[in-house]
Coordinates of C-alpha atoms in Angstrom, one line a residue:
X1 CA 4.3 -5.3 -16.6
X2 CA 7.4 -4.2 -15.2
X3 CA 8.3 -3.2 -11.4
X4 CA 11.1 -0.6 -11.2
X5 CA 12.1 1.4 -7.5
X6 CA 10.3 5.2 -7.8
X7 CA 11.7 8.8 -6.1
X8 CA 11.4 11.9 -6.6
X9 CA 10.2 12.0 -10.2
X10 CA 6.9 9.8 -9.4
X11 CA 5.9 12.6 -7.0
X12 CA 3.5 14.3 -9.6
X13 CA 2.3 10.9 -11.4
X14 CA 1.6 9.5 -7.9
X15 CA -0.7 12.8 -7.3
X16 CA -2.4 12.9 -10.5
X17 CA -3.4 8.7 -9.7
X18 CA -4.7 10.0 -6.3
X19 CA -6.7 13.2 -7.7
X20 CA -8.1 10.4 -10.3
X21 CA -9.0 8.0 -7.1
X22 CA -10.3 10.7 -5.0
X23 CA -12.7 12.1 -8.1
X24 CA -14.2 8.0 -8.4
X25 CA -14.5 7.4 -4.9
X26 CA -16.3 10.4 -4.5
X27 CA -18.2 9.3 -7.5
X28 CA -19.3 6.1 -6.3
X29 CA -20.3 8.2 -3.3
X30 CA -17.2 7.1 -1.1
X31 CA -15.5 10.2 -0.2
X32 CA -15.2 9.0 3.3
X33 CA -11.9 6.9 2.2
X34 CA -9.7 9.6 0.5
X35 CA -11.7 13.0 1.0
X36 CA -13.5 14.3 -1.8
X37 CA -10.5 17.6 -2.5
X38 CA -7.8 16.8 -5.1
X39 CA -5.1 15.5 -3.4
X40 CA -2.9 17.6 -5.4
X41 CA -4.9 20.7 -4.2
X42 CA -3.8 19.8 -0.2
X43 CA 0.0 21.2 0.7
X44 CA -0.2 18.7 3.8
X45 CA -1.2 16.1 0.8
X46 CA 1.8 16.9 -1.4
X47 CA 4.1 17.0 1.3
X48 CA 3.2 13.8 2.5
X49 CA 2.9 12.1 -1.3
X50 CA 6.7 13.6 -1.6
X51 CA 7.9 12.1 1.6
X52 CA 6.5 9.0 1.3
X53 CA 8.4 9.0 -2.4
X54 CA 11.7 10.4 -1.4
X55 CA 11.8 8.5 1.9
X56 CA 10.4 5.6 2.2
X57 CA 10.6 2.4 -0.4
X58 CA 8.6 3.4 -3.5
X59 CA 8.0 0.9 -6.2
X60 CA 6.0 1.6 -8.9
X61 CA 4.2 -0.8 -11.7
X62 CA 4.5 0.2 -15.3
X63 CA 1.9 -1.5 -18.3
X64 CA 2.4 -0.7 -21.8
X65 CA 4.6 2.5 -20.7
X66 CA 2.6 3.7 -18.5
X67 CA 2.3 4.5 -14.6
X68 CA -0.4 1.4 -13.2
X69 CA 0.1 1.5 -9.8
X70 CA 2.5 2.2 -6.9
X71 CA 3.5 0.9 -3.7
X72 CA 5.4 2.0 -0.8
X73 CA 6.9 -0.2 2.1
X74 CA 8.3 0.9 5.4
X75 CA 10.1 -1.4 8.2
X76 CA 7.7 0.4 10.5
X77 CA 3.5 1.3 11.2
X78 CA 2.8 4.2 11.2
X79 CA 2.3 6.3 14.9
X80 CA -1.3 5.9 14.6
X81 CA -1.0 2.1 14.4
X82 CA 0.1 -0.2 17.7
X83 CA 3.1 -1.3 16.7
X84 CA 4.4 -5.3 15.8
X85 CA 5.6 -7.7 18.6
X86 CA 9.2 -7.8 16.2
X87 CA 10.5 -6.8 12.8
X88 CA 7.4 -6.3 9.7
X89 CA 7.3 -4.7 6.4
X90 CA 4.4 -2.6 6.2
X91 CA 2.6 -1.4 3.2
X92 CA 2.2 2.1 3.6
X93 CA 0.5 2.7 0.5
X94 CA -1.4 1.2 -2.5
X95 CA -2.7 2.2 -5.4
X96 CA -3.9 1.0 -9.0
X97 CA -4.1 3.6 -11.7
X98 CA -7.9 4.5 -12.3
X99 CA -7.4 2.8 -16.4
X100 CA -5.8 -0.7 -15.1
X101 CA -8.1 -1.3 -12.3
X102 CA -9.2 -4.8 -12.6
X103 CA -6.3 -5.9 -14.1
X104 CA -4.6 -7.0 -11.3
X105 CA -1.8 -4.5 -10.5
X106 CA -2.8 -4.5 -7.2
X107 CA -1.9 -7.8 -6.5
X108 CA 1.3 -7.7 -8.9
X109 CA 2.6 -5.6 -6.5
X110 CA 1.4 -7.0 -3.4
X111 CA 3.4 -10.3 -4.6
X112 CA 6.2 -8.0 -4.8
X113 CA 6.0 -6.5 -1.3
X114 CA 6.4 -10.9 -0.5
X115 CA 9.2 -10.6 -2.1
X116 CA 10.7 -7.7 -0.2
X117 CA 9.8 -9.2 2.7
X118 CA 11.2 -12.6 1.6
X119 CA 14.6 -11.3 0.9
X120 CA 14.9 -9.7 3.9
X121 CA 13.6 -11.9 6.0
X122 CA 10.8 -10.8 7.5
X123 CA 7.8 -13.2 9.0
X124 CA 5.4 -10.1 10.0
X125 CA 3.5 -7.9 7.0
X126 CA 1.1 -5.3 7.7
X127 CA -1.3 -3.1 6.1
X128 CA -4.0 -0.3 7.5
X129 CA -7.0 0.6 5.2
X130 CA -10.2 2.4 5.7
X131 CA -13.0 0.2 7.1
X132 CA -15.8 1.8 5.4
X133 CA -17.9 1.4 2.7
X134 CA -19.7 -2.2 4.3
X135 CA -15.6 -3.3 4.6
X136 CA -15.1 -3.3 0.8
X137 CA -11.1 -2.7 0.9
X138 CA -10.7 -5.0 4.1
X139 CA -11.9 -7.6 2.0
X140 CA -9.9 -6.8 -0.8
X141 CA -6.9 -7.8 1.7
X142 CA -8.5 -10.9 2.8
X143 CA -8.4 -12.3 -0.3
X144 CA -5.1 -11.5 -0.8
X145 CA -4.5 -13.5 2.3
X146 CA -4.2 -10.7 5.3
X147 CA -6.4 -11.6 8.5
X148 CA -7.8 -8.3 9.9
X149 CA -6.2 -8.0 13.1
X150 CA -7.7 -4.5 15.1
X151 CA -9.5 -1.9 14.0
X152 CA -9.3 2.1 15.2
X153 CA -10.2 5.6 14.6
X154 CA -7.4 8.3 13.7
X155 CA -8.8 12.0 12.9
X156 CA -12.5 10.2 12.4
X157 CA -11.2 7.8 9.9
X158 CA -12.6 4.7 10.5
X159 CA -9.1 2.2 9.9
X160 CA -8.4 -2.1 9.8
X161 CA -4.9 -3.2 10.3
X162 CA -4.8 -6.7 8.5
X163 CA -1.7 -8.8 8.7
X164 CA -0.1 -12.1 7.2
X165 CA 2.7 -13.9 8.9
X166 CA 5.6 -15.6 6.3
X167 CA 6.1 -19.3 7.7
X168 CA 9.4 -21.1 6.8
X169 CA 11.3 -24.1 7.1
X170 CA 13.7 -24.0 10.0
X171 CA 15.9 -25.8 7.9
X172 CA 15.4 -24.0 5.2
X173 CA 14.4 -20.0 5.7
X174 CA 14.5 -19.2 2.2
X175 CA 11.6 -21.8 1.3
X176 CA 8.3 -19.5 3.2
X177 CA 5.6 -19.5 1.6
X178 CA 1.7 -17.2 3.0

């Protein structure tokens, strides 16, 4: 698996993995996290897939030649979300492509938002995810090491910011480890 930076030209690739997300979720009768429309059928959608792609930090996972998952980082929360006590790197979005989940790309790319925040030195990561379905995805982040922090309610969505603090060596700040 290889991680290259995305733009513009993931835009439609990113919207075909949601429409395939959205169609499961709402298959497994979890239509509360994504909606149950296409996301590719939504202007506000596609304008907000192509914004996050075009202006925000979009990296995107690639197996065997193939789009497997996508992640984009932002120095800031969103307005929906109370913001840090100083700087963070916030994962705005995640997603695994519908024929590698299981397979870890997920976490591939979470080890690669550590590094992003490594490099740039950065103590504070965040991430927001729905808190439905008995808390499935908020565990997900758990075990990836994020500690929910508070929960809210934007539009009716039911939300969990999680967070996991990068602890270094004052005499060293390049040696951090979660």
């Amino acid at each position: 698996m290889k991680i290259r930076i995305g733009g513009e030209r993931d835009v439609l690739a990113l919207l075909a993995m949601c429409d395939d997300a959205v169609a499961w979720l709402t298959g497994q009768g979890l239509g509360g996290q994504w909606g149950t429309r296409p996301w590719s059928a939504d202007p506000t959608r596609v304008a907000r897939v192509r914004r996050m792609a075009t202006e925000e930090e979009l990296w995107i996972a690639e197996a065997d030649d193939q789009l497997a998952g996508a992640l984009i980082l932002t120095e800031q929360a969103p307005v929906y979300i109370p913001p840090a006590d100083g700087s963070e790197l916030y994962i705005l979005f995640l997603i695994t492509a519908r024929e590698f989940a299981g397979k870890g790309i997920g976490r591939h790319l979470l080890d690669h938002a550590d590094r992003r925040a490594h490099d740039r030195q950065v103590s504070l990561m965040r991430v927001d995810c729905w808190a439905g379905a008995d808390g499935t995805l908020v565990n997900y982040y758990r075990a990836a090491g994020f500690t929910p922090t508070v929960g809210f309610t934007h539009h009716g969505w039911a939300g969990q910011v999680l967070e996991r603090s990068l602890l270094c060596a004052p005499d060293q700040p390049r040696t951090c480890q979660w």
